[in-house]
Amino acid sequence: MPKKPTRKQKQVLKAHKKAPDNWWIVGKTTDKLFIQNKKSRKYSSVQWLTEAEQKTRLP
């Protein structure tokens, strides 16, 4: 069942240039976060990023 992203998951989504408000979390593994778009229902996955990696990607 899709869930709202947690604070940490929102940070990862922002670093991947994906608006956290548009995505559900449908699953996770140690290195990937599986997401579903709320409007289009399309599935996608993004890599987990360390805090240092997130800072380099965010403006």
Coordinates of N, CA and C in Angstrom, one line a residue:
M1 N 0.8 -1.2 0.0 CA 0.0 0.0 0.0 C 0.9 1.3 0.0
P2 N 0.6 2.2 -0.9 CA 1.5 3.4 -1.0 C 1.4 4.2 0.3
K3 N 2.5 4.8 0.6 CA 2.6 5.7 1.8 C 3.1 7.0 1.5
K4 N 2.9 8.0 2.4 CA 3.5 9.3 2.2 C 5.0 9.2 2.5
P5 N 5.8 10.0 1.9 CA 7.3 9.9 2.2 C 7.6 10.5 3.6
T6 N 8.6 9.9 4.2 CA 9.1 10.4 5.5 C 9.9 11.6 5.2
R7 N 10.4 12.3 6.3 CA 11.2 13.5 6.1 C 12.5 13.1 5.4
K8 N 13.1 12.0 5.7 CA 14.4 11.6 5.1 C 14.1 11.3 3.6
Q9 N 13.0 10.6 3.3 CA 12.7 10.2 2.0 C 12.4 11.4 1.1
K10 N 11.8 12.4 1.7 CA 11.5 13.7 1.0 C 12.8 14.4 0.6
Q11 N 13.8 14.3 1.5 CA 15.1 15.0 1.1 C 15.7 14.2 -0.1
V12 N 15.6 12.9 -0.1 CA 16.2 12.2 -1.2 C 15.4 12.5 -2.5
L13 N 14.1 12.6 -2.4 CA 13.3 12.9 -3.6 C 13.7 14.3 -4.1
K14 N 13.8 15.3 -3.2 CA 14.2 16.6 -3.7 C 15.6 16.6 -4.3
A15 N 16.5 15.8 -3.8 CA 17.8 15.8 -4.4 C 17.8 15.2 -5.8
H16 N 16.8 14.3 -6.1 CA 16.6 13.7 -7.4 C 15.7 14.6 -8.3
K17 N 15.4 15.8 -7.9 CA 14.6 16.8 -8.6 C 13.1 16.2 -8.8
K18 N 12.6 15.6 -7.8 CA 11.2 15.1 -7.8 C 10.5 15.7 -6.7
A19 N 9.4 16.4 -7.0 CA 8.6 17.0 -5.9 C 8.0 16.0 -5.0
P20 N 8.3 16.0 -3.7 CA 7.8 15.0 -2.8 C 6.3 14.9 -2.7
D21 N 5.6 16.1 -2.9 CA 4.2 16.1 -2.9 C 3.5 15.3 -4.0
N22 N 4.2 15.0 -5.1 CA 3.7 14.3 -6.2 C 3.9 12.8 -6.2
W23 N 4.6 12.3 -5.2 CA 5.0 10.9 -5.2 C 4.6 10.1 -3.9
W24 N 4.1 8.9 -4.1 CA 3.9 7.9 -3.0 C 5.1 7.0 -2.9
I25 N 5.4 6.5 -1.7 CA 6.5 5.5 -1.5 C 5.8 4.2 -1.6
V26 N 6.2 3.3 -2.5 CA 5.6 2.0 -2.6 C 6.5 0.9 -2.1
G27 N 7.8 1.2 -1.9 CA 8.7 0.2 -1.4 C 10.1 0.7 -1.3
K28 N 11.0 0.0 -0.6 CA 12.3 0.4 -0.5 C 13.2 -0.8 -0.2
T29 N 14.5 -0.7 -0.7 CA 15.5 -1.7 -0.4 C 16.7 -0.9 0.2
T30 N 17.8 -1.6 0.4 CA 18.9 -0.9 1.0 C 19.5 0.2 0.1
D31 N 19.4 0.1 -1.2 CA 20.0 1.1 -2.1 C 19.0 1.8 -3.0
K32 N 17.7 1.4 -3.0 CA 16.7 2.1 -3.9 C 15.4 2.4 -3.1
L33 N 14.8 3.4 -3.7 CA 13.5 3.8 -3.1 C 12.5 3.7 -4.3
F34 N 11.4 2.9 -4.1 CA 10.5 2.7 -5.2 C 9.3 3.7 -5.0
I35 N 9.0 4.4 -6.0 CA 8.0 5.5 -5.9 C 6.9 5.4 -7.0
Q36 N 5.7 6.0 -6.8 CA 4.7 6.0 -7.7 C 4.1 7.4 -7.8
N37 N 3.9 7.9 -9.0 CA 3.4 9.3 -9.2 C 1.9 9.3 -8.9
K38 N 1.5 10.3 -8.1 CA 0.1 10.3 -7.6 C -0.9 10.5 -8.7
K39 N -0.5 11.3 -9.7 CA -1.5 11.6 -10.8 C -1.4 10.6 -11.9
S40 N -0.3 10.3 -12.5 CA -0.2 9.4 -13.6 C -0.1 7.9 -13.2
R41 N 0.1 7.6 -11.9 CA 0.2 6.3 -11.4 C 1.4 5.5 -11.9
K42 N 2.4 6.2 -12.6 CA 3.6 5.5 -13.2 C 4.5 5.3 -12.0
Y43 N 5.2 4.1 -12.1 CA 6.2 3.7 -11.1 C 7.6 4.2 -11.6
S44 N 8.4 4.4 -10.6 CA 9.8 4.8 -10.8 C 10.6 4.4 -9.6
S45 N 12.0 4.4 -9.8 CA 12.8 4.2 -8.6 C 14.0 5.2 -8.6
V46 N 14.5 5.5 -7.4 CA 15.6 6.4 -7.3 C 16.6 5.8 -6.3
Q47 N 17.8 6.2 -6.5 CA 18.9 5.7 -5.6 C 18.8 6.4 -4.3
W48 N 19.1 5.7 -3.2 CA 19.2 6.3 -1.9 C 20.5 7.1 -2.0
L49 N 20.5 8.3 -1.4 CA 21.7 9.2 -1.4 C 22.1 9.5 0.0
T50 N 23.4 9.5 0.3 CA 23.9 9.9 1.6 C 23.6 11.4 1.7
E51 N 23.7 11.9 2.9 CA 23.5 13.4 3.2 C 24.5 14.2 2.4
A52 N 25.7 13.8 2.3 CA 26.7 14.5 1.5 C 26.4 14.6 0.0
E53 N 25.9 13.4 -0.5 CA 25.5 13.4 -1.9 C 24.3 14.3 -2.2
Q54 N 23.3 14.4 -1.2 CA 22.2 15.2 -1.3 C 22.6 16.7 -1.4
K55 N 23.5 17.1 -0.6 CA 24.0 18.5 -0.5 C 24.6 18.9 -1.8
T56 N 25.3 18.0 -2.5 CA 26.0 18.4 -3.7 C 24.9 18.5 -4.9
R57 N 23.8 17.8 -4.8 CA 22.8 17.9 -5.8 C 21.8 19.1 -5.6
L58 N 21.6 19.5 -4.3 CA 20.6 20.5 -4.1 C 21.3 21.9 -4.3
P59 N 20.5 22.9 -4.8 CA 21.1 24.2 -5.1 C 21.5 24.9 -3.8

